[in-house]
GROMACS .gro file of C-alpha atoms in nm:
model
  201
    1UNK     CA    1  -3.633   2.145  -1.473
    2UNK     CA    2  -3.356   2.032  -1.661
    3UNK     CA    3  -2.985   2.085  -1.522
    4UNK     CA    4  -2.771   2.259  -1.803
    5UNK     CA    5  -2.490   2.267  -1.554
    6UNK     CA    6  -2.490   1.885  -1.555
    7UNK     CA    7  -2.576   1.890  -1.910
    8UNK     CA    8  -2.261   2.157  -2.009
    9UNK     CA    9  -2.049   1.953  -1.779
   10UNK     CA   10  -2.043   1.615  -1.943
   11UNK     CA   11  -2.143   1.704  -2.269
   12UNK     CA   12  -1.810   1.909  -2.247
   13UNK     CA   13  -1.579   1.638  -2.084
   14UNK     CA   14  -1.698   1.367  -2.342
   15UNK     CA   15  -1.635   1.621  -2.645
   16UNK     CA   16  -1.277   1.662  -2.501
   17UNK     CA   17  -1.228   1.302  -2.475
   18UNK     CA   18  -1.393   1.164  -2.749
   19UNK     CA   19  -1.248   1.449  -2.970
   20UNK     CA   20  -1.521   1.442  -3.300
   21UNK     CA   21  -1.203   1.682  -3.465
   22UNK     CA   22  -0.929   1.427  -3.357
   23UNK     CA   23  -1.122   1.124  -3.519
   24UNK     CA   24  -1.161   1.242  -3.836
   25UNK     CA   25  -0.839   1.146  -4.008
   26UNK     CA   26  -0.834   0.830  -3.830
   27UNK     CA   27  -1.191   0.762  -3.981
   28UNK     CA   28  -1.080   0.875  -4.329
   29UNK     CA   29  -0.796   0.596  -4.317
   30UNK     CA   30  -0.977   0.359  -4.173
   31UNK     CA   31  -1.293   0.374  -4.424
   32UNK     CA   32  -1.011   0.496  -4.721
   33UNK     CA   33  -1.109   0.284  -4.997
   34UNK     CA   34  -1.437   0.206  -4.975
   35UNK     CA   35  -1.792   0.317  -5.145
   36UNK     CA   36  -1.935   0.643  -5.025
   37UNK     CA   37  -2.278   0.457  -4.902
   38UNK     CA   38  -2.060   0.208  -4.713
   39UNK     CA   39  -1.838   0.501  -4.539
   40UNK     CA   40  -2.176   0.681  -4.433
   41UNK     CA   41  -2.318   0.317  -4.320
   42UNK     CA   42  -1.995   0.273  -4.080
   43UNK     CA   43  -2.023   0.628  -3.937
   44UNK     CA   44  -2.368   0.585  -3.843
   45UNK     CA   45  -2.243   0.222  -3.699
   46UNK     CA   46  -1.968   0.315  -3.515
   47UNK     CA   47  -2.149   0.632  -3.356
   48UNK     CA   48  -2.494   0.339  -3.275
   49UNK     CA   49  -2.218   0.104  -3.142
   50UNK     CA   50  -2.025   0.342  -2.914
   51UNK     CA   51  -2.393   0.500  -2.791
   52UNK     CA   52  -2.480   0.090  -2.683
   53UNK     CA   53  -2.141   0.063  -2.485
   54UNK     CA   54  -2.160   0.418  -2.343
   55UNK     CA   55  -2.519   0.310  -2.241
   56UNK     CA   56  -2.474  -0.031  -2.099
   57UNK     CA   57  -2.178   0.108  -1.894
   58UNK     CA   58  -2.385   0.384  -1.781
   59UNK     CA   59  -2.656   0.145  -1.638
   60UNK     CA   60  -2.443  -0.048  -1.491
   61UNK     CA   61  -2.112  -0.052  -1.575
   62UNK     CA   62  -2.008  -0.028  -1.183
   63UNK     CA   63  -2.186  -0.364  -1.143
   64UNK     CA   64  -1.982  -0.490  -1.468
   65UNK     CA   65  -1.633  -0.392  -1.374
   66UNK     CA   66  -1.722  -0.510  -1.010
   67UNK     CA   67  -1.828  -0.878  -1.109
   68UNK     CA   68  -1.545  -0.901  -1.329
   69UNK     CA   69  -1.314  -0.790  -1.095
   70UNK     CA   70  -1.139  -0.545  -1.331
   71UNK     CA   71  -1.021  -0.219  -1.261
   72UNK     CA   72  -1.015   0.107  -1.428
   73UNK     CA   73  -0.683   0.140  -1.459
   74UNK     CA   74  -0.653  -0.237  -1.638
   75UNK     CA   75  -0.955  -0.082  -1.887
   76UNK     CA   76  -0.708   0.219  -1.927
   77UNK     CA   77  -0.407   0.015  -2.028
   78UNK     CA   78  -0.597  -0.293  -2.278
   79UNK     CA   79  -0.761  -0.045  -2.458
   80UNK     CA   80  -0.446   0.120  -2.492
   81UNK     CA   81  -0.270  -0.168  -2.595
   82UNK     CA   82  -0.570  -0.256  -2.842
   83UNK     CA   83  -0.557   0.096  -3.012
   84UNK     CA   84  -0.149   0.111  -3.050
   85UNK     CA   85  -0.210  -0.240  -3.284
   86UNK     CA   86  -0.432  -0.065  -3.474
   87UNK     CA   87  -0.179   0.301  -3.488
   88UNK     CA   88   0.121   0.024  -3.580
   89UNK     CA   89  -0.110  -0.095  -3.858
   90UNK     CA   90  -0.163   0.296  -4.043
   91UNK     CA   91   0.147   0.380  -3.963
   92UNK     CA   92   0.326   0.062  -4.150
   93UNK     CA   93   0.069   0.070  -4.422
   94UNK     CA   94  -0.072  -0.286  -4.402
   95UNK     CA   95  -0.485  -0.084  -4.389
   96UNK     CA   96  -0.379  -0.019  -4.742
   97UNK     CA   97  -0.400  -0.383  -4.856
   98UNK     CA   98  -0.762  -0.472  -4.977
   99UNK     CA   99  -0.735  -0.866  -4.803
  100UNK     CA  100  -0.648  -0.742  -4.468
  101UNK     CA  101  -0.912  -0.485  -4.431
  102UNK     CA  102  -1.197  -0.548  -4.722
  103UNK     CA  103  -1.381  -0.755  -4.491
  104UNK     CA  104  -1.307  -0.585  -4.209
  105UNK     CA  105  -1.586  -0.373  -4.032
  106UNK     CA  106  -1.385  -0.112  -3.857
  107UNK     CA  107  -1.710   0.077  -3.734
  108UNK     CA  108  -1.719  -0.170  -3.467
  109UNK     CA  109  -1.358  -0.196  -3.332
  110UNK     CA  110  -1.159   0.048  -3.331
  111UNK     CA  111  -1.380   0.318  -3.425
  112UNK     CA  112  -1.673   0.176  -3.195
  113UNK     CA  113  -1.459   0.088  -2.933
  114UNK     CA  114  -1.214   0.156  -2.842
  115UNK     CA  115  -1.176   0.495  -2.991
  116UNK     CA  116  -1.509   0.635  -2.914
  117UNK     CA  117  -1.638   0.475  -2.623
  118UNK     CA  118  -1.316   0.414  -2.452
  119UNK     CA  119  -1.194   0.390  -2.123
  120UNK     CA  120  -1.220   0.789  -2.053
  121UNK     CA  121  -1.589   0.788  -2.181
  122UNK     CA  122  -1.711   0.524  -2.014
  123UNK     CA  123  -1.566   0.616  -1.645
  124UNK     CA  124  -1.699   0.941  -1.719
  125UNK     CA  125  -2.014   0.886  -1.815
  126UNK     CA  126  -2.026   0.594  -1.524
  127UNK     CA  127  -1.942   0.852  -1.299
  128UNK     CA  128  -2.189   1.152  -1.398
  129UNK     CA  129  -2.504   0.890  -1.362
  130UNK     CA  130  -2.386   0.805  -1.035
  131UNK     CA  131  -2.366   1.172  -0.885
  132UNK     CA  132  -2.694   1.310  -1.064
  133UNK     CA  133  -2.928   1.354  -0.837
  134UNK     CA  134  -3.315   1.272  -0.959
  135UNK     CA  135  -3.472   1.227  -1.241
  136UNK     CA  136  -3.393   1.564  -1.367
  137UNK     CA  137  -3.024   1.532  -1.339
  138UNK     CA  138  -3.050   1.170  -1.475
  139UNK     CA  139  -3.230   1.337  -1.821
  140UNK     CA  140  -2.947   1.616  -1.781
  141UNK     CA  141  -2.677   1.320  -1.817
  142UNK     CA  142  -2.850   1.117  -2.094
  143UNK     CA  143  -2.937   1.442  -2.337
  144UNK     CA  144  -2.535   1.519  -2.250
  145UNK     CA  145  -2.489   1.153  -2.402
  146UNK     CA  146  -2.714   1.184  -2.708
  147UNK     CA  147  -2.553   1.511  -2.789
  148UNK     CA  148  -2.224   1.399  -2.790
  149UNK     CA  149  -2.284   1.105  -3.036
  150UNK     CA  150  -2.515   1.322  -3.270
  151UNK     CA  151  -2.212   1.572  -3.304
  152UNK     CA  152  -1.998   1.278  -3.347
  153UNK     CA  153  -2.237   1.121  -3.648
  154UNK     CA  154  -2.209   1.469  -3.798
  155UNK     CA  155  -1.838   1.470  -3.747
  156UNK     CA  156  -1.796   1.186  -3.972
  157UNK     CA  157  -2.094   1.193  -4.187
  158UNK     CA  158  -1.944   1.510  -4.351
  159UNK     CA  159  -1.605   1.419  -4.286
  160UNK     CA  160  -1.655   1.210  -4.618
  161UNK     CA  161  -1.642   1.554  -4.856
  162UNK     CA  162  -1.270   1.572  -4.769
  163UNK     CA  163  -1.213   1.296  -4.933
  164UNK     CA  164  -1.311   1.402  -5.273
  165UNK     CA  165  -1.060   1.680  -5.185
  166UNK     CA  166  -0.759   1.531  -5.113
  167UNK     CA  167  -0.767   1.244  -5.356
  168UNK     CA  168  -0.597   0.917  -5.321
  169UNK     CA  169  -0.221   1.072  -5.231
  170UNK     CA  170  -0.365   1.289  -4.955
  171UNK     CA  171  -0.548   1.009  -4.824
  172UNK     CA  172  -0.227   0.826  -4.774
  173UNK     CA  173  -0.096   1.128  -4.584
  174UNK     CA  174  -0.381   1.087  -4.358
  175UNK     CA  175  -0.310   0.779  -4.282
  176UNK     CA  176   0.036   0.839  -4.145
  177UNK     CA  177  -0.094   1.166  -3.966
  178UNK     CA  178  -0.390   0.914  -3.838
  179UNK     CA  179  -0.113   0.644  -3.690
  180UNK     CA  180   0.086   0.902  -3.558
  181UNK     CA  181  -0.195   1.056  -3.341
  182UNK     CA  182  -0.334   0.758  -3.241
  183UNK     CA  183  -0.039   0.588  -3.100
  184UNK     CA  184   0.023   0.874  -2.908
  185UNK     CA  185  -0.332   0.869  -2.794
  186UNK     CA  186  -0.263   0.496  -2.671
  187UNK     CA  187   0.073   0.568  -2.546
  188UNK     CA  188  -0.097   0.792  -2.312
  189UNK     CA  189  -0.371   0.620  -2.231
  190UNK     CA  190  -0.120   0.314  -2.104
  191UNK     CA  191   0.049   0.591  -1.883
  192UNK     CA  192  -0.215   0.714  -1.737
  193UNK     CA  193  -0.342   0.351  -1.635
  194UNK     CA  194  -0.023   0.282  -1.502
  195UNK     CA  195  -0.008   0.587  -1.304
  196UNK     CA  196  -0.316   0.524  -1.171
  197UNK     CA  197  -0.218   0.183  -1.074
  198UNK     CA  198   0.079   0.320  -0.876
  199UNK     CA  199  -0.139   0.584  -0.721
  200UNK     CA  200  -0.372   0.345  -0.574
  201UNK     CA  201  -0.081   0.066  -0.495
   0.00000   0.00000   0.00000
């Protein structure tokens, strides 16, 4: 039978972490500028590239971190650092300047990674395998996983209307708003890692 506990549980912890709401405007300035087709083309790539790290590290991400001697908390803190560049960068306006970014495929990194399969999601979801029990708790986890990345495809997909809405001038807005919330976002991440690091010193 299929566990909706387990399957309420994670889908749940990865929509709070992942936050499909919270990565909209940081999408819409990060895509800002570019052909409607090639907007839809980067949500569907960042949501495939963030399912292929969620899924590697949920095979064996243990076995990863272990052979590479790298700790959660470390994961916690580069990815922070990695996603406060890119918050510096919308907040100072430089995404706005067509020979930084027009070559630029930001469905991989940051939307990709680190901002949808970060650090959180990928100790979560590393976690949830480990403690399902069977094969029925193992489907429970993975249709949790799916969910969460069809939800976030939607997310963005039809994030793309507001756009048409809010013109250039609001899409600048956005961008600030986007920068803001993401450095915070990596701000805390960093603490957290570093708390962690103290917890377990």
């Amino acid at each position: 039978m299929f566990d909706f506990a387990v399957f309420g549980s994670l889908f749940l912890t990865l929509f709070v972490i992942m936050d499909p709401p919270g990565i909209t405007p940081i999408f819409l300035a990060l895509t800002s500028g570019r052909p409607a087709k090639v907007q839809r083309r980067m949500a569907w790539q960042a949501v495939c590239v963030a399912f292929g790290v969620i899924a590697v590290f949920g095979i064996c991400g243990q076995q990863i971190l272990d052979y590479l001697h790298v700790s959660v908390p470390a994961l916690m803190i580069a990815g922070g650092l990695l996603l406060l560049l890119i918050a510096l960068d919308l907040l100072t306006g430089k995404t706005d300047e067509p020979k930084q970014t027009k070559d630029v495929n930001v469905a991989l990194v940051p939307l990709g990674m680190p901002l949808l399969a970060g650090p959180g999601a990928i100790v979560s979801v590393i976690l949830a395998v480990q403690k399902a029990d069977g094969v029925t708790g193992q489907i429970s986890v993975w249709s949790a996983i799916i969910a969460m990345h069809i939800v976030l495809w939607i997310t963005m997909r039809y994030s793309l209307v507001i756009i048409r809405v809010i013109k250039d001038g609001g899409v600048v807005l956005v961008t600030r708003l986007a920068g803001m919330m993401l450095s915070a976002i990596a701000v805390q991440q960093i603490i957290n890692g570093v708390l962690q690091v103290i917890h377990t010193a």
